[in-house]
């Protein structure tokens, strides 16, 4: 059983949504496990995806009384999914970003555990994801001590991003139903309560979304104050690199594209490039390279480097197109970059699913200079779309992108180590240099398009981990 605060096709703010959408399907396809998903029903969830109202009256013990909630059932994601319908918490337009987020997801955790009781058979393993599931981790551990219905259920906790810890006022712990003493103390982190920390202490095993990130988070530089905990539990920590859902991200079938193509015949990609230039109102200069970025606009994604190198990117002679929303500092900077060179720079501020596919297909180079990156999905989507990634060698970016080697003809992208604008621009120039040699460029594109980053291999690793966890 997977718990996740977001999951495609029901909801998505970033990569967690993609993963929690694709993994259950891939696990089911292994035929080895019986898997389903529990996730909140948000106002962004399309009603057409819901198959039936499963429970009209799931009573959840909450803040000292019993709260009635509804549960919907769906198979629209390919695997069975249960959606917790509590409009007072989840029908709010956005998925995160409210003052009571801790209460909202503590409720989600409580409701999901109550639902397990109602469904009847206790799962062997509950797979929890990120800080919103930290509460469930603690309650599952407590239930084990009491010998309750879920006392034989074990937990795997996946870290998708250690920097988001779900911090809140410790004064709320008691109100949310946590016992004073060890249980409440487990939340304490730098004077605040942190759902992630308590969840990581209480779970049976921990995974992260790439191998390199699993090591990085054990160091003080990347441990966000929890490196000691991860070192302490390192014998229970594993890195499994995310996969790509090739049903959704496939240039041969992608419904959002102006034309289709694959590794055998790339001609459709040129049409997609033309379509992209038109969408952004840029001149139809098909031989000029397009450098692209699709991202949450936060420091994690390396926008400080892009900000420093804005002039150099424009001077490189390439188009630059960006899709993103987030910090106003970066939104303003993108606006300035556009205003400085309106015929070279195209920006779209906001969230736009179809456009994210059109960029992957129409661009030549995908720029992802992350400060840190637990896994990263866009570099893998780019490769499938024949768009060559230029990335910083960190976390999952380092694990999935291999530097192009001219002598051997190997490699699927370009990566740099130091977190400096200079190193980034150097790599971008190297990529642009090879772009100007179409035969060489084709080799790099095909190396990426033929790479197998499907979920099948990752799902098999999760099955192994679930088996180990169930036996703990
Ligand atoms: P993260 O989860 O840290 O944001 P990932 O690379 O794992 O990074 O996943 C990001 C996902 O969110 C990708 O599917 C990407 O296409 C999508 N995404 C990010 N920003 C936007 C946006 N503004 N519009 C549409 N999709 C976006
Ligand atoms: C997080 C990370 C990203 C990862 C995604 C899915 O949001 O920032 O690197 O790909 O989760 O695991």
PDB file of N, CA and C in Angstrom, residues 356-402:
ATOM      1  N   UNK A 356       4.777  21.593 -21.071  1.00  0.00           N
ATOM      2  CA  UNK A 356       5.984  20.891 -20.613  1.00  0.00           C
ATOM      3  C   UNK A 356       6.356  19.780 -21.599  1.00  0.00           C
ATOM      4  N   UNK A 357       5.358  19.138 -22.196  1.00  0.00           N
ATOM      5  CA  UNK A 357       5.646  18.105 -23.206  1.00  0.00           C
ATOM      6  C   UNK A 357       6.153  18.750 -24.500  1.00  0.00           C
ATOM      7  N   UNK A 358       5.523  19.876 -24.870  1.00  0.00           N
ATOM      8  CA  UNK A 358       5.905  20.538 -26.127  1.00  0.00           C
ATOM      9  C   UNK A 358       7.338  21.070 -26.053  1.00  0.00           C
ATOM     10  N   UNK A 359       7.751  21.492 -24.870  1.00  0.00           N
ATOM     11  CA  UNK A 359       9.135  21.958 -24.713  1.00  0.00           C
ATOM     12  C   UNK A 359      10.105  20.785 -24.824  1.00  0.00           C
ATOM     13  N   UNK A 360       9.785  19.687 -24.138  1.00  0.00           N
ATOM     14  CA  UNK A 360      10.676  18.518 -24.215  1.00  0.00           C
ATOM     15  C   UNK A 360      10.903  18.122 -25.666  1.00  0.00           C
ATOM     16  N   UNK A 361       9.841  18.197 -26.466  1.00  0.00           N
ATOM     17  CA  UNK A 361       9.947  17.759 -27.861  1.00  0.00           C
ATOM     18  C   UNK A 361      10.612  18.807 -28.747  1.00  0.00           C
ATOM     19  N   UNK A 362      10.308  20.083 -28.510  1.00  0.00           N
ATOM     20  CA  UNK A 362      10.757  21.122 -29.435  1.00  0.00           C
ATOM     21  C   UNK A 362      12.142  21.670 -29.147  1.00  0.00           C
ATOM     22  N   UNK A 363      12.654  21.444 -27.924  1.00  0.00           N
ATOM     23  CA  UNK A 363      13.959  22.018 -27.568  1.00  0.00           C
ATOM     24  C   UNK A 363      15.106  21.146 -28.081  1.00  0.00           C
ATOM     25  N   UNK A 364      16.305  21.725 -28.089  1.00  0.00           N
ATOM     26  CA  UNK A 364      17.500  20.954 -28.453  1.00  0.00           C
ATOM     27  C   UNK A 364      18.301  20.578 -27.215  1.00  0.00           C
ATOM     28  N   UNK A 365      18.337  21.502 -26.269  1.00  0.00           N
ATOM     29  CA  UNK A 365      19.158  21.305 -25.066  1.00  0.00           C
ATOM     30  C   UNK A 365      18.291  21.582 -23.843  1.00  0.00           C
ATOM     31  N   UNK A 366      18.402  20.729 -22.829  1.00  0.00           N
ATOM     32  CA  UNK A 366      17.655  20.949 -21.589  1.00  0.00           C
ATOM     33  C   UNK A 366      18.649  21.316 -20.494  1.00  0.00           C
ATOM     34  N   UNK A 367      18.458  22.479 -19.891  1.00  0.00           N
ATOM     35  CA  UNK A 367      19.405  22.982 -18.889  1.00  0.00           C
ATOM     36  C   UNK A 367      18.879  22.719 -17.481  1.00  0.00           C
ATOM     37  N   UNK A 368      19.653  22.002 -16.681  1.00  0.00           N
ATOM     38  CA  UNK A 368      19.225  21.648 -15.320  1.00  0.00           C
ATOM     39  C   UNK A 368      20.430  21.727 -14.380  1.00  0.00           C
ATOM     40  N   UNK A 369      20.818  22.949 -13.995  1.00  0.00           N
ATOM     41  CA  UNK A 369      22.056  23.124 -13.215  1.00  0.00           C
ATOM     42  C   UNK A 369      21.829  23.047 -11.706  1.00  0.00           C
ATOM     43  N   UNK A 370      21.088  22.046 -11.252  1.00  0.00           N
ATOM     44  CA  UNK A 370      20.610  22.018  -9.859  1.00  0.00           C
ATOM     45  C   UNK A 370      21.709  22.144  -8.810  1.00  0.00           C
ATOM     46  N   UNK A 371      21.377  22.845  -7.753  1.00  0.00           N
ATOM     47  CA  UNK A 371      22.238  22.919  -6.571  1.00  0.00           C
ATOM     48  C   UNK A 371      22.303  21.530  -5.939  1.00  0.00           C
ATOM     49  N   UNK A 372      21.133  20.914  -5.792  1.00  0.00           N
ATOM     50  CA  UNK A 372      21.062  19.497  -5.409  1.00  0.00           C
ATOM     51  C   UNK A 372      19.862  18.907  -6.126  1.00  0.00           C
ATOM     52  N   UNK A 373      19.864  17.621  -6.358  1.00  0.00           N
ATOM     53  CA  UNK A 373      18.756  16.994  -7.084  1.00  0.00           C
ATOM     54  C   UNK A 373      18.602  15.531  -6.655  1.00  0.00           C
ATOM     55  N   UNK A 374      17.605  15.258  -5.810  1.00  0.00           N
ATOM     56  CA  UNK A 374      17.426  13.882  -5.337  1.00  0.00           C
ATOM     57  C   UNK A 374      17.402  12.870  -6.489  1.00  0.00           C
ATOM     58  N   UNK A 375      16.596  13.123  -7.483  1.00  0.00           N
ATOM     59  CA  UNK A 375      16.664  12.302  -8.696  1.00  0.00           C
ATOM     60  C   UNK A 375      16.596  13.205  -9.916  1.00  0.00           C
ATOM     61  N   UNK A 376      15.451  13.867 -10.086  1.00  0.00           N
ATOM     62  CA  UNK A 376      15.237  14.667 -11.292  1.00  0.00           C
ATOM     63  C   UNK A 376      14.620  13.779 -12.352  1.00  0.00           C
ATOM     64  N   UNK A 377      13.555  14.255 -12.945  1.00  0.00           N
ATOM     65  CA  UNK A 377      12.891  13.477 -13.994  1.00  0.00           C
ATOM     66  C   UNK A 377      13.075  14.116 -15.358  1.00  0.00           C
ATOM     67  N   UNK A 378      13.120  15.445 -15.385  1.00  0.00           N
ATOM     68  CA  UNK A 378      13.148  16.123 -16.682  1.00  0.00           C
ATOM     69  C   UNK A 378      14.371  15.767 -17.532  1.00  0.00           C
ATOM     70  N   UNK A 379      15.501  15.498 -16.892  1.00  0.00           N
ATOM     71  CA  UNK A 379      16.674  15.111 -17.711  1.00  0.00           C
ATOM     72  C   UNK A 379      16.398  13.788 -18.416  1.00  0.00           C
ATOM     73  N   UNK A 380      15.632  12.903 -17.762  1.00  0.00           N
ATOM     74  CA  UNK A 380      15.329  11.605 -18.385  1.00  0.00           C
ATOM     75  C   UNK A 380      14.241  11.760 -19.452  1.00  0.00           C
ATOM     76  N   UNK A 381      13.268  12.634 -19.179  1.00  0.00           N
ATOM     77  CA  UNK A 381      12.256  12.902 -20.214  1.00  0.00           C
ATOM     78  C   UNK A 381      12.955  13.483 -21.443  1.00  0.00           C
ATOM     79  N   UNK A 382      13.880  14.422 -21.193  1.00  0.00           N
ATOM     80  CA  UNK A 382      14.597  15.074 -22.293  1.00  0.00           C
ATOM     81  C   UNK A 382      15.283  14.041 -23.183  1.00  0.00           C
ATOM     82  N   UNK A 383      15.980  13.115 -22.534  1.00  0.00           N
ATOM     83  CA  UNK A 383      16.719  12.110 -23.320  1.00  0.00           C
ATOM     84  C   UNK A 383      15.774  11.358 -24.241  1.00  0.00           C
ATOM     85  N   UNK A 384      14.611  10.982 -23.723  1.00  0.00           N
ATOM     86  CA  UNK A 384      13.674  10.224 -24.547  1.00  0.00           C
ATOM     87  C   UNK A 384      13.195  11.051 -25.741  1.00  0.00           C
ATOM     88  N   UNK A 385      13.172  12.371 -25.553  1.00  0.00           N
ATOM     89  CA  UNK A 385      12.665  13.256 -26.606  1.00  0.00           C
ATOM     90  C   UNK A 385      13.783  13.781 -27.507  1.00  0.00           C
ATOM     91  N   UNK A 386      14.991  13.198 -27.372  1.00  0.00           N
ATOM     92  CA  UNK A 386      16.106  13.623 -28.229  1.00  0.00           C
ATOM     93  C   UNK A 386      16.591  15.027 -27.909  1.00  0.00           C
ATOM     94  N   UNK A 387      16.325  15.464 -26.684  1.00  0.00           N
ATOM     95  CA  UNK A 387      16.746  16.789 -26.227  1.00  0.00           C
ATOM     96  C   UNK A 387      17.906  16.558 -25.257  1.00  0.00           C
ATOM     97  N   UNK A 388      19.042  17.143 -25.537  1.00  0.00           N
ATOM     98  CA  UNK A 388      20.260  16.749 -24.826  1.00  0.00           C
ATOM     99  C   UNK A 388      20.392  17.519 -23.505  1.00  0.00           C
ATOM    100  N   UNK A 389      20.519  16.799 -22.374  1.00  0.00           N
ATOM    101  CA  UNK A 389      20.607  17.491 -21.086  1.00  0.00           C
ATOM    102  C   UNK A 389      21.998  18.065 -20.794  1.00  0.00           C
ATOM    103  N   UNK A 390      22.006  19.285 -20.271  1.00  0.00           N
ATOM    104  CA  UNK A 390      23.222  19.881 -19.703  1.00  0.00           C
ATOM    105  C   UNK A 390      22.909  20.064 -18.227  1.00  0.00           C
ATOM    106  N   UNK A 391      23.608  19.330 -17.373  1.00  0.00           N
ATOM    107  CA  UNK A 391      23.214  19.275 -15.959  1.00  0.00           C
ATOM    108  C   UNK A 391      24.410  19.456 -15.049  1.00  0.00           C
ATOM    109  N   UNK A 392      24.118  19.739 -13.793  1.00  0.00           N
ATOM    110  CA  UNK A 392      25.185  19.711 -12.794  1.00  0.00           C
ATOM    111  C   UNK A 392      25.274  18.290 -12.240  1.00  0.00           C
ATOM    112  N   UNK A 393      26.496  17.814 -12.029  1.00  0.00           N
ATOM    113  CA  UNK A 393      26.707  16.435 -11.580  1.00  0.00           C
ATOM    114  C   UNK A 393      26.383  16.320 -10.092  1.00  0.00           C
ATOM    115  N   UNK A 394      25.112  16.200  -9.790  1.00  0.00           N
ATOM    116  CA  UNK A 394      24.695  16.050  -8.392  1.00  0.00           C
ATOM    117  C   UNK A 394      23.528  15.074  -8.320  1.00  0.00           C
ATOM    118  N   UNK A 395      23.438  14.318  -7.232  1.00  0.00           N
ATOM    119  CA  UNK A 395      22.313  13.405  -7.010  1.00  0.00           C
ATOM    120  C   UNK A 395      21.982  12.565  -8.226  1.00  0.00           C
ATOM    121  N   UNK A 396      20.689  12.490  -8.526  1.00  0.00           N
ATOM    122  CA  UNK A 396      20.227  11.652  -9.630  1.00  0.00           C
ATOM    123  C   UNK A 396      20.665  12.151 -10.996  1.00  0.00           C
ATOM    124  N   UNK A 397      21.005  13.435 -11.083  1.00  0.00           N
ATOM    125  CA  UNK A 397      21.492  13.952 -12.377  1.00  0.00           C
ATOM    126  C   UNK A 397      22.813  13.273 -12.710  1.00  0.00           C
ATOM    127  N   UNK A 398      23.652  13.104 -11.686  1.00  0.00           N
ATOM    128  CA  UNK A 398      24.944  12.464 -11.917  1.00  0.00           C
ATOM    129  C   UNK A 398      24.757  10.984 -12.264  1.00  0.00           C
ATOM    130  N   UNK A 399      23.762  10.351 -11.632  1.00  0.00           N
ATOM    131  CA  UNK A 399      23.546   8.917 -11.884  1.00  0.00           C
ATOM    132  C   UNK A 399      22.962   8.643 -13.270  1.00  0.00           C
ATOM    133  N   UNK A 400      22.229   9.596 -13.831  1.00  0.00           N
ATOM    134  CA  UNK A 400      21.501   9.283 -15.069  1.00  0.00           C
ATOM    135  C   UNK A 400      22.090   9.923 -16.325  1.00  0.00           C
ATOM    136  N   UNK A 401      22.927  10.948 -16.154  1.00  0.00           N
ATOM    137  CA  UNK A 401      23.509  11.599 -17.343  1.00  0.00           C
ATOM    138  C   UNK A 401      24.985  11.213 -17.446  1.00  0.00           C
ATOM    139  N   UNK A 402      25.357  10.783 -18.638  1.00  0.00           N
ATOM    140  CA  UNK A 402      26.759  10.407 -18.873  1.00  0.00           C
ATOM    141  C   UNK A 402      27.355  11.413 -19.841  1.00  0.00           C
TER     142      UNK A 402
END
